[in-house]
Coordinates of C-alpha atoms in Angstrom, one line a residue:
M1 CA 39.6 3.6 -181.2
L2 CA 40.4 7.2 -180.8
I3 CA 36.8 8.5 -179.4
A4 CA 37.2 5.9 -176.3
L5 CA 40.4 7.1 -175.1
A6 CA 39.0 10.7 -175.4
V7 CA 35.9 9.7 -173.3
T8 CA 36.8 7.2 -171.2
L9 CA 37.4 9.9 -168.5
L10 CA 33.8 10.1 -168.2
G11 CA 33.7 6.9 -165.9
T12 CA 32.5 7.0 -162.3
A13 CA 32.8 10.4 -161.1
G14 CA 35.8 10.3 -158.3
L15 CA 35.0 12.8 -155.7
F16 CA 38.4 12.4 -153.6
A17 CA 42.0 14.1 -154.7
W18 CA 44.9 12.1 -155.1
H19 CA 47.0 11.7 -152.2
G20 CA 49.5 9.2 -153.3
N21 CA 47.6 6.1 -151.6
P22 CA 50.3 3.4 -150.9
F23 CA 47.9 0.7 -151.2
A24 CA 47.7 1.5 -154.7
E25 CA 51.0 0.8 -155.9
K26 CA 51.5 -3.2 -156.0
T27 CA 49.2 -6.1 -155.8
E28 CA 49.5 -9.7 -155.9
E29 CA 49.6 -11.0 -159.4
P30 CA 46.1 -12.8 -160.2
T31 CA 46.4 -16.0 -162.0
N32 CA 43.8 -15.2 -164.9
L33 CA 45.5 -12.1 -166.3
L34 CA 46.5 -11.1 -170.0
F35 CA 49.4 -9.2 -170.8
E36 CA 50.6 -7.0 -173.6
T37 CA 54.0 -6.1 -174.5
V38 CA 55.6 -2.6 -175.0
K39 CA 57.1 -2.8 -178.4
R40 CA 59.0 -0.2 -180.8
G41 CA 57.9 0.3 -184.4
P42 CA 56.4 2.5 -186.8
L43 CA 52.6 3.7 -186.1
E44 CA 50.1 4.9 -188.4
I45 CA 47.6 7.2 -186.9
T46 CA 44.4 6.3 -188.9
I47 CA 40.2 6.6 -189.0
T48 CA 38.4 3.9 -190.2
E49 CA 35.0 4.4 -191.4
R50 CA 32.5 2.9 -193.6
G51 CA 30.6 4.5 -196.5
N52 CA 29.2 3.8 -199.9
L53 CA 30.6 4.2 -203.3
E54 CA 29.0 6.7 -205.5
S55 CA 29.9 8.9 -208.7
A56 CA 31.1 12.7 -208.2
N57 CA 29.4 13.5 -211.1
N58 CA 26.0 12.3 -211.0
D59 CA 23.0 13.1 -213.7
Q60 CA 20.0 12.8 -211.3
I61 CA 16.8 12.1 -212.7
I62 CA 14.1 14.0 -210.8
C63 CA 10.0 13.8 -210.8
M64 CA 8.9 16.9 -211.6
V65 CA 5.2 16.0 -212.1
E66 CA 3.3 17.7 -209.9
G67 CA 0.6 16.5 -207.7
E68 CA 0.1 16.1 -203.9
Q69 CA -0.4 12.2 -203.8
G70 CA 2.4 11.3 -205.9
T71 CA 2.7 9.7 -209.3
G72 CA 2.8 6.3 -210.4
I73 CA 5.8 4.5 -212.3
L74 CA 4.4 2.7 -215.3
K75 CA 7.7 1.9 -216.7
I76 CA 11.3 2.1 -215.6
L77 CA 14.6 0.5 -217.1
E78 CA 16.1 -2.1 -214.7
E79 CA 18.5 -0.9 -212.5
G80 CA 22.1 -1.6 -213.6
S81 CA 21.1 -0.9 -217.4
R82 CA 23.4 0.9 -219.8
V83 CA 21.8 3.8 -221.6
K84 CA 22.6 6.4 -224.3
A85 CA 21.3 9.9 -224.5
G86 CA 17.9 10.1 -225.5
D87 CA 16.7 6.7 -224.3
L88 CA 13.5 6.4 -222.3
L89 CA 14.4 5.9 -218.6
V90 CA 10.8 6.1 -216.9
E91 CA 7.5 6.7 -218.2
L92 CA 5.1 7.9 -215.2
D93 CA 1.4 7.3 -215.1
S94 CA -0.2 10.2 -217.1
S95 CA -4.0 9.0 -217.4
K96 CA -5.2 11.5 -214.8
L97 CA -3.4 14.4 -216.8
K98 CA -4.8 13.1 -219.6
N99 CA -8.3 13.6 -218.3
D100 CA -7.5 16.9 -216.9
L101 CA -6.5 17.8 -220.1
T102 CA -10.0 17.1 -221.7
A103 CA -11.7 19.0 -219.0
Q104 CA -9.2 22.1 -219.8
E105 CA -9.8 21.8 -223.1
I106 CA -13.4 22.5 -222.6
T107 CA -13.0 25.3 -220.0
L108 CA -10.6 27.0 -222.6
E109 CA -13.2 27.0 -225.2
Q110 CA -15.4 28.8 -223.2
A111 CA -13.0 31.2 -222.0
S112 CA -12.3 31.8 -225.6
A113 CA -16.0 32.7 -226.3
N114 CA -16.2 34.7 -223.7
L115 CA -13.4 36.8 -224.6
K116 CA -14.7 37.1 -228.4
T117 CA -18.0 37.9 -227.1
A118 CA -16.3 40.7 -224.8
E119 CA -14.6 41.9 -227.7
K120 CA -17.7 42.1 -230.0
N121 CA -19.9 43.9 -227.1
L122 CA -17.1 46.6 -226.7
E123 CA -17.0 47.1 -230.7
I124 CA -20.6 47.5 -230.5
Q125 CA -20.8 49.8 -227.5
E126 CA -18.0 52.2 -228.9
T127 CA -20.4 52.7 -232.0
Q128 CA -23.2 53.2 -229.9
N129 CA -21.5 55.6 -228.1
E130 CA -20.5 57.5 -231.2
S131 CA -23.7 57.4 -232.4
D132 CA -25.6 58.9 -228.9
I133 CA -23.0 61.6 -228.8
A134 CA -23.3 63.0 -232.6
A135 CA -27.0 63.0 -232.1
V136 CA -27.0 65.2 -229.3
K137 CA -24.3 67.2 -231.0
L138 CA -26.7 67.8 -233.7
K139 CA -29.6 68.8 -231.6
I140 CA -27.1 71.4 -230.0
E141 CA -26.1 72.7 -233.6
L142 CA -30.1 72.7 -234.7
A143 CA -31.0 74.6 -231.4
D144 CA -28.0 77.3 -232.2
L145 CA -29.5 77.5 -235.6
D146 CA -33.0 78.1 -234.2
L147 CA -31.9 80.9 -231.9
E148 CA -30.0 82.2 -234.8
K149 CA -32.7 82.1 -237.4
Y150 CA -35.5 83.8 -234.8
K151 CA -33.1 86.6 -233.9
E152 CA -31.8 87.3 -237.5
G153 CA -34.8 86.1 -239.3
D154 CA -38.3 85.4 -237.7
Y155 CA -37.9 88.0 -235.4
I156 CA -37.0 90.8 -237.9
Q157 CA -39.5 89.2 -240.3
E158 CA -42.5 89.4 -238.1
K159 CA -41.5 93.0 -236.9
D160 CA -41.7 94.0 -240.3
T161 CA -45.1 92.3 -240.8
V162 CA -46.6 94.2 -237.9
K163 CA -44.9 97.5 -238.7
G164 CA -46.5 97.0 -242.5
E165 CA -49.7 96.5 -240.8
I166 CA -49.2 99.7 -238.6
E167 CA -48.5 101.7 -241.4
L168 CA -51.6 100.6 -243.6
A169 CA -53.5 101.1 -240.7
T170 CA -52.2 104.8 -240.4
E171 CA -53.2 105.3 -243.8
D172 CA -56.8 103.7 -243.6
V173 CA -57.3 105.9 -240.8
T174 CA -56.1 108.8 -242.5
R175 CA -58.4 108.4 -245.7
A176 CA -61.0 107.4 -243.2
E177 CA -60.6 110.9 -241.5
D178 CA -60.7 112.5 -244.9
K179 CA -63.7 111.0 -246.3
Y180 CA -65.7 111.2 -243.0
A181 CA -64.9 115.2 -242.9
F182 CA -65.7 115.6 -247.0
T183 CA -68.8 113.8 -246.2
K184 CA -69.9 115.9 -243.4
R185 CA -69.5 118.7 -245.4
L186 CA -71.5 117.3 -248.3
A187 CA -74.0 116.7 -245.7
K188 CA -74.0 120.0 -244.2
K189 CA -74.7 121.3 -248.0
G190 CA -77.7 118.6 -248.6
Y191 CA -75.4 116.8 -250.9
A192 CA -74.9 113.8 -248.6
K193 CA -77.3 111.5 -246.4
Q194 CA -76.9 111.5 -243.0
S195 CA -76.6 107.3 -243.1
E196 CA -73.5 108.1 -245.4
V197 CA -72.2 110.2 -242.7
E198 CA -72.6 107.5 -240.1
A199 CA -71.3 105.3 -242.3
D200 CA -68.0 107.0 -243.2
R201 CA -67.6 107.9 -239.1
V202 CA -67.9 104.0 -238.3
S203 CA -65.0 103.5 -241.1
L204 CA -63.1 105.9 -239.3
Q205 CA -63.7 104.3 -236.0
K206 CA -63.0 101.0 -237.7
A207 CA -59.4 102.3 -239.0
R208 CA -58.3 103.7 -235.9
I209 CA -59.2 100.4 -234.2
N210 CA -57.2 98.6 -236.5
L211 CA -54.2 100.9 -236.1
Q212 CA -54.4 100.6 -232.4
V213 CA -54.4 96.5 -232.9
A214 CA -51.2 96.8 -235.0
E215 CA -49.7 99.3 -232.9
M216 CA -50.4 96.7 -229.7
K217 CA -49.2 93.7 -231.7
M218 CA -45.8 95.8 -232.1
D219 CA -45.7 96.3 -228.5
V220 CA -46.2 92.9 -227.5
L221 CA -43.4 91.7 -229.9
E222 CA -41.1 94.1 -228.9
R223 CA -41.9 93.5 -225.0
Y224 CA -42.7 89.9 -224.4
T225 CA -42.7 87.7 -227.5
K226 CA -39.1 88.6 -228.6
G227 CA -37.6 87.8 -225.3
R228 CA -39.6 84.6 -224.7
K229 CA -38.8 83.2 -227.9
E230 CA -35.2 84.2 -227.5
A231 CA -34.7 82.9 -224.0
E232 CA -36.8 79.4 -225.0
L233 CA -34.6 78.9 -227.9
D234 CA -31.6 79.7 -225.8
A235 CA -32.4 77.4 -223.1
N236 CA -32.9 74.5 -225.4
A237 CA -29.5 74.8 -227.0
K238 CA -28.1 74.8 -223.2
E239 CA -30.2 71.9 -222.3
Y240 CA -28.9 70.0 -225.1
K241 CA -25.2 70.8 -224.0
R242 CA -26.0 69.7 -220.6
E243 CA -27.6 66.2 -222.3
L244 CA -24.4 66.0 -224.4
E245 CA -22.5 65.9 -221.1
R246 CA -24.6 63.3 -219.6
V247 CA -24.3 61.2 -222.7
E248 CA -20.2 61.4 -222.8
L249 CA -20.6 60.6 -219.2
K250 CA -22.5 57.6 -219.7
A251 CA -20.7 56.2 -222.8
K252 CA -17.7 56.6 -221.0
A253 CA -18.9 54.4 -217.8
T254 CA -20.6 51.8 -220.3
Q255 CA -17.5 51.5 -222.1
A256 CA -15.2 51.3 -219.2
K257 CA -17.4 48.4 -218.2
Y258 CA -17.3 46.7 -221.4
E259 CA -13.3 47.2 -221.6
A260 CA -13.3 45.6 -217.7
D261 CA -15.4 42.7 -219.0
L262 CA -12.7 42.4 -221.7
K263 CA -9.7 42.5 -219.6
A264 CA -11.6 39.9 -217.4
A265 CA -12.0 37.6 -220.4
Q266 CA -8.5 37.9 -221.7
K267 CA -7.3 37.1 -218.3
T268 CA -9.3 34.2 -217.9
Y269 CA -8.4 33.2 -221.0
E270 CA -4.8 33.6 -220.2
V271 CA -5.3 31.6 -217.2
E272 CA -7.1 28.7 -218.6
K273 CA -4.5 28.7 -221.5
S274 CA -1.7 28.7 -218.9
K275 CA -3.5 25.6 -217.1
Y276 CA -3.9 23.8 -220.7
D277 CA -0.1 24.5 -221.6
K278 CA 0.9 23.2 -218.3
I279 CA -1.0 20.2 -218.2
I280 CA 0.4 19.7 -221.9
E281 CA 3.7 20.1 -220.4
Q282 CA 3.5 17.7 -217.5
I283 CA 2.1 15.2 -219.8
K284 CA 5.5 15.4 -221.9
L285 CA 7.4 15.4 -218.4
C286 CA 5.9 11.8 -217.3
K287 CA 8.4 10.4 -220.0
I288 CA 11.9 11.2 -218.7
Y289 CA 15.0 10.4 -221.5
A290 CA 18.6 10.3 -220.6
K291 CA 20.5 13.5 -220.9
R292 CA 23.9 11.4 -221.5
D293 CA 25.1 8.0 -221.6
G294 CA 25.5 6.3 -218.2
M295 CA 24.2 3.5 -215.8
V296 CA 20.8 3.3 -214.2
V297 CA 20.8 3.6 -210.8
Y298 CA 18.0 3.9 -208.5
V299 CA 17.7 6.5 -205.6
N300 CA 16.5 4.3 -202.9
Q301 CA 18.3 6.1 -200.3
R302 CA 15.7 7.3 -197.7
A303 CA 15.8 10.8 -195.9
G304 CA 15.6 10.1 -191.9
G305 CA 13.7 6.7 -190.8
F306 CA 15.5 3.4 -189.8
R307 CA 18.7 2.6 -190.8
G308 CA 19.3 -0.3 -192.9
S309 CA 15.7 -0.5 -193.9
S310 CA 15.8 -2.4 -197.0
E311 CA 12.1 -1.5 -198.5
P312 CA 12.6 0.0 -201.9
L313 CA 11.5 3.5 -203.0
I314 CA 11.7 2.7 -206.7
Y315 CA 9.9 0.2 -208.8
E316 CA 7.2 -0.2 -211.1
G317 CA 3.9 0.9 -209.7
A318 CA 5.6 2.9 -206.9
K319 CA 4.4 6.5 -206.6
V320 CA 7.3 9.0 -206.4
K321 CA 6.5 13.2 -205.2
E322 CA 7.2 16.3 -207.1
R323 CA 11.1 16.7 -206.8
Q324 CA 12.0 13.4 -205.5
P325 CA 15.0 11.7 -207.2
I326 CA 14.2 8.4 -209.1
I327 CA 17.4 7.7 -211.3
N328 CA 21.0 8.6 -211.1
L329 CA 23.1 8.4 -214.1
P330 CA 26.8 8.6 -212.5
D331 CA 29.8 8.8 -214.7
V332 CA 31.7 5.5 -213.6
T333 CA 35.0 7.3 -214.3
N334 CA 34.7 9.7 -211.6
M335 CA 34.0 7.9 -208.3
Q336 CA 34.2 8.8 -204.6
V337 CA 33.2 7.3 -201.5
N338 CA 30.6 8.9 -199.2
A339 CA 31.2 8.5 -195.6
R340 CA 30.2 9.9 -192.5
I341 CA 32.7 10.7 -189.5
H342 CA 31.8 11.2 -186.1
E343 CA 32.2 14.4 -184.7
S344 CA 35.1 13.6 -182.1
K345 CA 37.0 12.9 -185.1
I346 CA 36.0 15.2 -187.8
A347 CA 38.9 17.9 -186.3
M348 CA 41.6 15.5 -187.6
V349 CA 40.3 15.1 -191.1
R350 CA 41.1 17.8 -193.9
V351 CA 41.4 17.7 -197.4
G352 CA 43.8 16.1 -199.3
L353 CA 44.8 13.5 -196.6
P354 CA 45.4 10.1 -198.2
C355 CA 43.3 7.1 -197.9
T356 CA 43.1 3.3 -198.1
I357 CA 39.9 2.1 -199.7
H358 CA 38.2 -1.8 -199.2
L359 CA 35.6 -2.8 -201.2
D360 CA 33.1 -5.7 -199.6
A361 CA 32.3 -6.6 -203.3
Q362 CA 35.9 -7.0 -204.3
A363 CA 37.8 -8.5 -201.1
G364 CA 41.8 -8.3 -201.1
E365 CA 41.8 -5.4 -203.3
T366 CA 43.0 -2.0 -202.3
F367 CA 42.3 1.3 -204.3
R368 CA 43.7 4.8 -203.3
G369 CA 42.1 7.8 -202.6
E370 CA 42.2 11.2 -201.0
V371 CA 39.7 13.0 -199.0
A372 CA 38.2 15.4 -201.4
N373 CA 35.6 17.3 -199.1
V374 CA 34.6 17.6 -195.6
A375 CA 31.2 19.1 -194.8
A376 CA 31.1 22.3 -192.8
V377 CA 27.8 21.3 -191.0
S378 CA 27.0 18.1 -189.4
T379 CA 24.2 15.9 -190.4
S380 CA 21.3 15.2 -188.3
G381 CA 21.1 11.3 -186.6
N382 CA 18.6 9.0 -187.6
W383 CA 16.2 7.4 -185.0
P384 CA 16.6 6.3 -182.6
N385 CA 20.0 8.1 -182.6
I386 CA 18.7 11.4 -183.3
N387 CA 21.6 13.0 -180.9
L388 CA 24.2 11.6 -183.2
K389 CA 26.2 14.1 -185.2
E390 CA 28.4 13.1 -188.2
Y391 CA 29.9 15.1 -190.9
V392 CA 29.9 13.7 -194.6
T393 CA 33.2 13.1 -196.0
L394 CA 33.7 12.6 -199.6
I395 CA 37.1 10.6 -200.7
K396 CA 37.9 10.9 -204.4
L397 CA 39.3 7.1 -205.8
T398 CA 42.7 8.2 -207.5
D399 CA 43.6 5.1 -209.4
D400 CA 43.5 5.1 -212.9
V401 CA 40.5 5.3 -214.9
E402 CA 40.3 1.4 -216.2
K403 CA 40.2 0.4 -212.8
V404 CA 37.9 2.9 -211.1
S405 CA 35.6 2.3 -214.2
Q406 CA 34.9 -1.3 -213.2
L407 CA 33.2 -0.3 -209.8
K408 CA 29.5 0.2 -209.5
P409 CA 27.7 2.9 -207.3
G410 CA 26.1 1.5 -204.3
M411 CA 29.0 -0.6 -203.1
T412 CA 29.9 -0.9 -199.6
A413 CA 33.4 0.8 -198.7
E414 CA 35.8 0.7 -195.7
I415 CA 37.8 3.8 -195.9
E416 CA 41.1 4.0 -193.9
I417 CA 42.2 8.0 -194.0
L418 CA 45.9 8.3 -192.8
I419 CA 46.1 11.3 -190.5
D420 CA 50.0 10.7 -189.4
R421 CA 52.8 8.3 -189.7
L422 CA 55.3 7.6 -186.9
T423 CA 58.3 5.9 -187.1
D424 CA 60.4 4.1 -184.3
V425 CA 58.1 4.8 -181.1
L426 CA 57.2 3.1 -178.5
Q427 CA 53.6 1.6 -178.5
A428 CA 51.4 -0.9 -176.8
P429 CA 47.5 -1.6 -177.4
V430 CA 44.9 1.0 -176.5
Q431 CA 43.1 -1.4 -174.1
S432 CA 46.2 -1.5 -171.7
F433 CA 45.7 2.2 -170.8
V434 CA 43.0 3.5 -168.3
E435 CA 42.5 7.3 -168.6
R436 CA 41.6 9.5 -165.8
G437 CA 41.5 13.0 -164.9
G438 CA 43.4 13.9 -168.0
R439 CA 46.3 11.4 -166.9
H440 CA 47.2 7.8 -168.1
F441 CA 48.0 5.0 -166.5
V442 CA 49.2 1.4 -167.1
W443 CA 49.6 -1.8 -164.8
V444 CA 52.7 -3.2 -165.3
M445 CA 54.0 -6.5 -164.5
A446 CA 57.4 -6.3 -162.7
D447 CA 59.1 -9.1 -160.0
G448 CA 56.2 -11.2 -160.4
K449 CA 53.7 -8.0 -158.8
V450 CA 51.4 -5.7 -160.8
T451 CA 52.4 -2.2 -160.2
R452 CA 50.3 0.9 -161.3
K453 CA 52.0 3.4 -163.5
E454 CA 51.5 6.7 -164.6
V455 CA 52.5 7.2 -168.4
K456 CA 52.7 10.0 -170.9
V457 CA 51.0 9.1 -174.5
G458 CA 51.1 10.4 -177.4
K459 CA 48.8 9.7 -181.0
P460 CA 46.6 6.5 -180.8
N461 CA 45.2 4.8 -183.9
D462 CA 42.3 2.2 -183.3
Q463 CA 44.5 -0.5 -181.8
F464 CA 47.5 0.9 -180.3
M465 CA 48.9 4.0 -178.3
E466 CA 52.1 6.2 -178.7
I467 CA 54.1 6.1 -175.6
V468 CA 56.1 9.3 -174.9
D469 CA 57.4 8.3 -171.4
G470 CA 57.0 5.9 -168.4
L471 CA 57.8 2.8 -170.0
K472 CA 60.1 1.2 -172.0
E473 CA 60.3 -1.4 -174.6
G474 CA 59.6 -5.0 -173.4
E475 CA 57.7 -4.2 -170.6
K476 CA 54.6 -6.3 -169.9
L477 CA 51.1 -4.4 -169.6
V478 CA 48.1 -6.0 -168.2
Q479 CA 45.2 -6.3 -170.9
T480 CA 41.7 -4.4 -170.4
P481 CA 42.6 -3.5 -166.5
R482 CA 39.1 -2.1 -166.0
V483 CA 37.4 -5.5 -166.3
A484 CA 40.4 -7.4 -165.2
L485 CA 41.5 -5.5 -162.1
P486 CA 38.2 -3.9 -160.8
K487 CA 39.8 -3.2 -157.3
E488 CA 42.8 -1.3 -158.7
I489 CA 40.5 0.8 -160.9
A490 CA 38.1 1.8 -157.8
L491 CA 41.3 2.8 -156.2
L492 CA 42.6 5.1 -159.0
E493 CA 39.4 6.6 -159.2
A494 CA 38.8 7.4 -155.6
D495 CA 42.9 8.8 -155.7
V496 CA 42.4 10.6 -159.0
P497 CA 39.7 13.1 -159.6
A498 CA 38.2 13.2 -163.0
N499 CA 38.1 15.8 -165.6
V500 CA 37.2 16.1 -169.1
E501 CA 40.0 17.3 -170.9
S502 CA 41.9 14.4 -173.2
A503 CA 45.4 14.2 -173.0
T504 CA 45.3 11.6 -175.5
T505 CA 44.7 13.9 -178.5
G506 CA 44.7 17.4 -177.2
L507 CA 41.1 17.9 -178.6
K508 CA 38.1 18.9 -176.3
A509 CA 36.2 15.7 -175.1
P510 CA 33.0 14.8 -176.9
P511 CA 29.9 16.2 -175.1
L512 CA 29.0 14.2 -172.0
P513 CA 25.8 12.2 -172.2
P514 CA 23.4 13.5 -169.3
A515 CA 23.6 10.0 -167.6
G516 CA 26.1 7.0 -168.1
G517 CA 29.4 6.6 -170.0
A518 CA 31.0 6.3 -173.5
P519 CA 32.5 3.2 -175.1
G520 CA 36.0 1.9 -173.8
A521 CA 38.8 1.4 -176.0
G522 CA 40.2 -1.8 -177.6
P523 CA 40.2 -3.7 -180.8
G524 CA 39.0 -7.2 -180.8
G525 CA 40.2 -9.5 -183.4
A526 CA 41.1 -8.4 -187.0
R527 CA 38.9 -5.1 -187.1
G528 CA 37.9 -4.6 -183.3
G529 CA 35.1 -5.8 -181.0
R530 CA 32.7 -3.4 -179.6
G531 CA 33.3 -4.0 -175.9
G532 CA 31.1 -5.3 -172.8
P533 CA 27.8 -5.0 -171.7
P534 CA 26.1 -2.1 -170.0
G535 CA 27.7 -0.2 -166.9
S536 CA 26.0 -0.8 -163.7
A537 CA 24.6 1.8 -161.7
G538 CA 27.0 4.7 -160.8
G539 CA 29.5 2.1 -160.9
E540 CA 31.7 0.5 -163.9
G541 CA 30.7 -0.2 -166.9
G542 CA 31.5 -2.9 -169.6
G543 CA 32.0 -6.4 -169.0
A544 CA 34.6 -9.1 -170.7
P545 CA 35.2 -9.3 -174.3
M546 CA 33.6 -11.8 -176.2
A547 CA 35.6 -14.4 -178.3
G548 CA 37.7 -13.4 -180.9
G549 CA 39.2 -10.3 -179.3
A550 CA 39.1 -7.7 -176.5
G551 CA 36.3 -5.6 -176.4
R552 CA 36.5 -1.9 -176.4
G553 CA 36.6 -1.6 -172.9
A554 CA 34.1 -0.4 -170.0
G555 CA 31.5 2.3 -170.3
G556 CA 31.6 5.0 -167.7
G557 CA 29.2 5.1 -164.7
G558 CA 28.5 8.7 -163.2
F559 CA 29.9 11.8 -164.2
D560 CA 31.4 15.2 -162.9
P561 CA 29.3 18.2 -163.4
E562 CA 32.3 20.6 -162.1
A563 CA 34.5 19.2 -164.5
I564 CA 31.8 19.3 -167.2
F565 CA 31.2 23.2 -166.3
A566 CA 35.3 23.8 -166.4
R567 CA 35.3 22.2 -169.8
L568 CA 32.3 24.4 -171.2
D569 CA 34.0 27.9 -169.4
K570 CA 36.6 28.2 -172.0
N571 CA 37.6 31.5 -170.9
G572 CA 37.4 30.4 -167.4
D573 CA 35.3 33.6 -166.2
G574 CA 33.1 31.5 -164.0
K575 CA 30.2 31.3 -166.6
I576 CA 28.9 30.0 -169.7
A577 CA 28.2 32.6 -172.3
P578 CA 26.1 31.5 -175.2
D579 CA 29.4 31.2 -177.7
E580 CA 30.9 28.4 -175.2
A581 CA 27.8 26.4 -174.9
D582 CA 27.7 23.2 -177.1
D583 CA 25.2 22.1 -179.1
R584 CA 23.2 20.4 -176.8
M585 CA 23.1 23.2 -174.6
K586 CA 22.1 25.9 -176.9
D587 CA 18.8 24.0 -177.4
R588 CA 18.0 24.5 -173.8
F589 CA 20.2 27.8 -172.9
S590 CA 17.2 29.9 -172.1
Q591 CA 15.8 27.2 -169.7
L592 CA 19.4 26.7 -167.9
D593 CA 19.7 30.7 -167.4
T594 CA 17.2 30.7 -164.7
D595 CA 18.0 34.6 -163.6
G596 CA 17.6 35.6 -167.2
D597 CA 21.3 37.5 -167.7
K598 CA 22.1 35.7 -170.8
F599 CA 24.9 33.8 -168.9
I600 CA 24.8 30.2 -167.3
Q601 CA 26.1 30.8 -163.8
K602 CA 27.9 27.8 -162.1
A603 CA 25.5 27.1 -159.6
E604 CA 22.5 27.4 -162.2
F605 CA 24.9 24.6 -163.7
L606 CA 25.1 22.6 -161.1
K607 CA 21.9 22.6 -160.1
A608 CA 20.3 21.4 -163.7
M609 CA 22.9 18.6 -163.5
E610 CA 21.6 17.5 -160.2
A611 CA 18.1 17.9 -161.3
M612 CA 19.0 15.8 -164.4
R613 CA 20.6 12.8 -162.3
A614 CA 17.6 13.0 -160.3
A615 CA 15.5 12.4 -162.5
R616 CA 17.4 9.5 -164.2
G617 CA 17.4 7.9 -160.7
G618 CA 21.3 7.8 -160.7
A619 CA 21.7 5.5 -164.0
G620 CA 25.2 4.3 -164.9
G621 CA 26.6 4.3 -168.4
P622 CA 25.6 2.7 -171.8
P623 CA 27.1 0.0 -173.1
G624 CA 31.1 0.0 -173.1
G625 CA 31.3 -0.8 -176.1
G626 CA 29.2 -3.7 -178.1
A627 CA 29.8 -7.1 -179.1
G628 CA 33.7 -8.5 -179.1
G629 CA 34.9 -10.6 -181.7
G630 CA 36.9 -10.0 -184.7
Q631 CA 34.3 -9.3 -187.2

C-alpha cells in the first residue's frame, strides 16, 4: 500500500553510514523462501477506500423545537417509506408545550389587564393635570383682577369718600364758626343766653374734630392703606403664578410616571405575547411535513464516539435536541459516495479523477463515478484514534439515472480512484521491496544465491510497484524480506542510515509516531492482508502473514530524531519556524521553544525527542499492519 511504502523508513533507526559491507551482498539460499517474478505489463495507480452512499441533494428534516432536555418522538414514518410533499413525517411530543401555553395564556391576560389599567390611569392623570393647572390659572387671573380693581376702583372710591367727608367736615366747621360768632354777638347784646353760646362753641369744636378725623383718614389711606393693599394683592398674584409652576411640574412628573407605567405594561404585554406566539409556533413545529417527494432515511450517524456503534438515534420514543437532524429526504437520482481518505494519500486526489465503485449490497455490479469534491480541512479522528486525520472526499456516480435510482442511501461502498495508468512497465509486488533512507532494496535469487540489490522505483498501487531501473523482467524476488530475511534486514539497517524522504511517491512522509513504526506494505489475498503483530522493542516489527495472502509487512522499531528534524526544516536553515511545523508540533510549539525565540532550534528538538523516548521506555513500533488474509 502507498502509505506503507512511504513510511517503512520509520523502522529501526540506523546509526551507521553505509560503507559497502561485503557480507551483505550474498547469502546462502534458505529453504523456506517464497519468490515473486518481475514482470512487464500495465499498472494502474489507484487509491481504494470505503465509504457510504448518500444523496448529493438531501432535504434534511431538523428538529426545531427548543428545550435543553430534548423532545420525544411520538410518531415517525418507517425508514424507507416513500412520501409526497405535504405528508406528515414526524410528530414530536407537544404535551409540555401545551401546558406551557395554558400558563402563558393566564400570564398574557394579566399583562393585557395591566396594560389597559395603565392606559386609563394615564388618561385620568392627564385630565387631572388639566384641571389643576386651570384652577391655578384662574386664581392668577382673579388676583390680577383684584389688584386692578383696587387700583382703579376701590382705592379711588374710598379716596373720594374720604375726600367728601373732609369737604363736609370743612363746611360744618365754617357753619359752626359763623354760628358761634353770631351767638356770641347776640349774647353781648343780651339776646342770647350764655348756655347757647357754650352750645355753639361745643358744636364748633365737634366740627373741627370731625374735620381732623376726615383729614387723618385721608392721610392713612394715602400713606398706608393704599400701599399695603396693593402689595398684598400683588403678592397674591405672584404666589399664584409660583403655584402654577409647582402644579405644572407636579403634573409633568406624575404624567411621566404614568407614561412609564404604560410603557412598562406595553413592553410586558409584548414580551408575554411574544412568548405566547412562540409557544404556538413551537407546537406547530412538533409536526413536521415533507417539503418534497422522497424516501425517509433516518439520520442515525453520531458525531464522534465509537465507530461502528449500532445504537440507533432515531426511533419512536427517542429524544431529539434542537437542531438535531432527524430525517433525510434524499434525491435518489443524484447519488454520491462519502469517503474519507488518509492525509498521506490526499495529495494525489483531485477533482475529476475517474472512480470505480462497488457496493456490498450489489456484489458483482460495477458503477462509475468521479471525484466531485475534496475537503480543504481534515476531520478529527474518533476515539481511540484521536490523532487520525482524514479528508472527506465526495465521489459522484455518473451512471444513467435509471441505474442510480435503484440504489439506496446508506449502502456501504468501496471506491477505487484511478490516479494514473501506466502502460508496459516493469513491476513487482510491493512486499518484495524494503525502503531505507529513501532508497529501495530487493533480494534477488540468482545462481542459487540470494543477493541484495538497490533499485530505482516509480509509482506504486496497493499491490505492485513500478520498477524504473535495477531489475530485469523474469528475475525472482524474495517475498516479504523483512520477515524472511531478518539478518539481512539488520545488516541493511546497519549499512544504510535512515531518513524520512520517500523515494516512492515524491511526497513528504507522514508525521512519525512518537514511538514505534508504521504499517508495512503488502496485499493479502484478493484485497490485501493487514500485516503482522507489533514490533519488538527497538527492533523489527511485524510477523508472518496469516493464511490467505501476505500481510502488509513489518512495523518499524525506533526512530531517527535528526532525520525527522531534517524533514521538518524545509528551508534548511537549522531551525523550525511555526509555518514549517506539522499539526501535532503546532499544538506543542511553545513547549518545545524553550528559549522563546519563536523558533525550535535543533538542540531543543533533539532534547524533546530524547525525553519522549525516555518517557516511553524505548518502546518499539505498533503493529506492522493487521491480520493477514484475503478478506
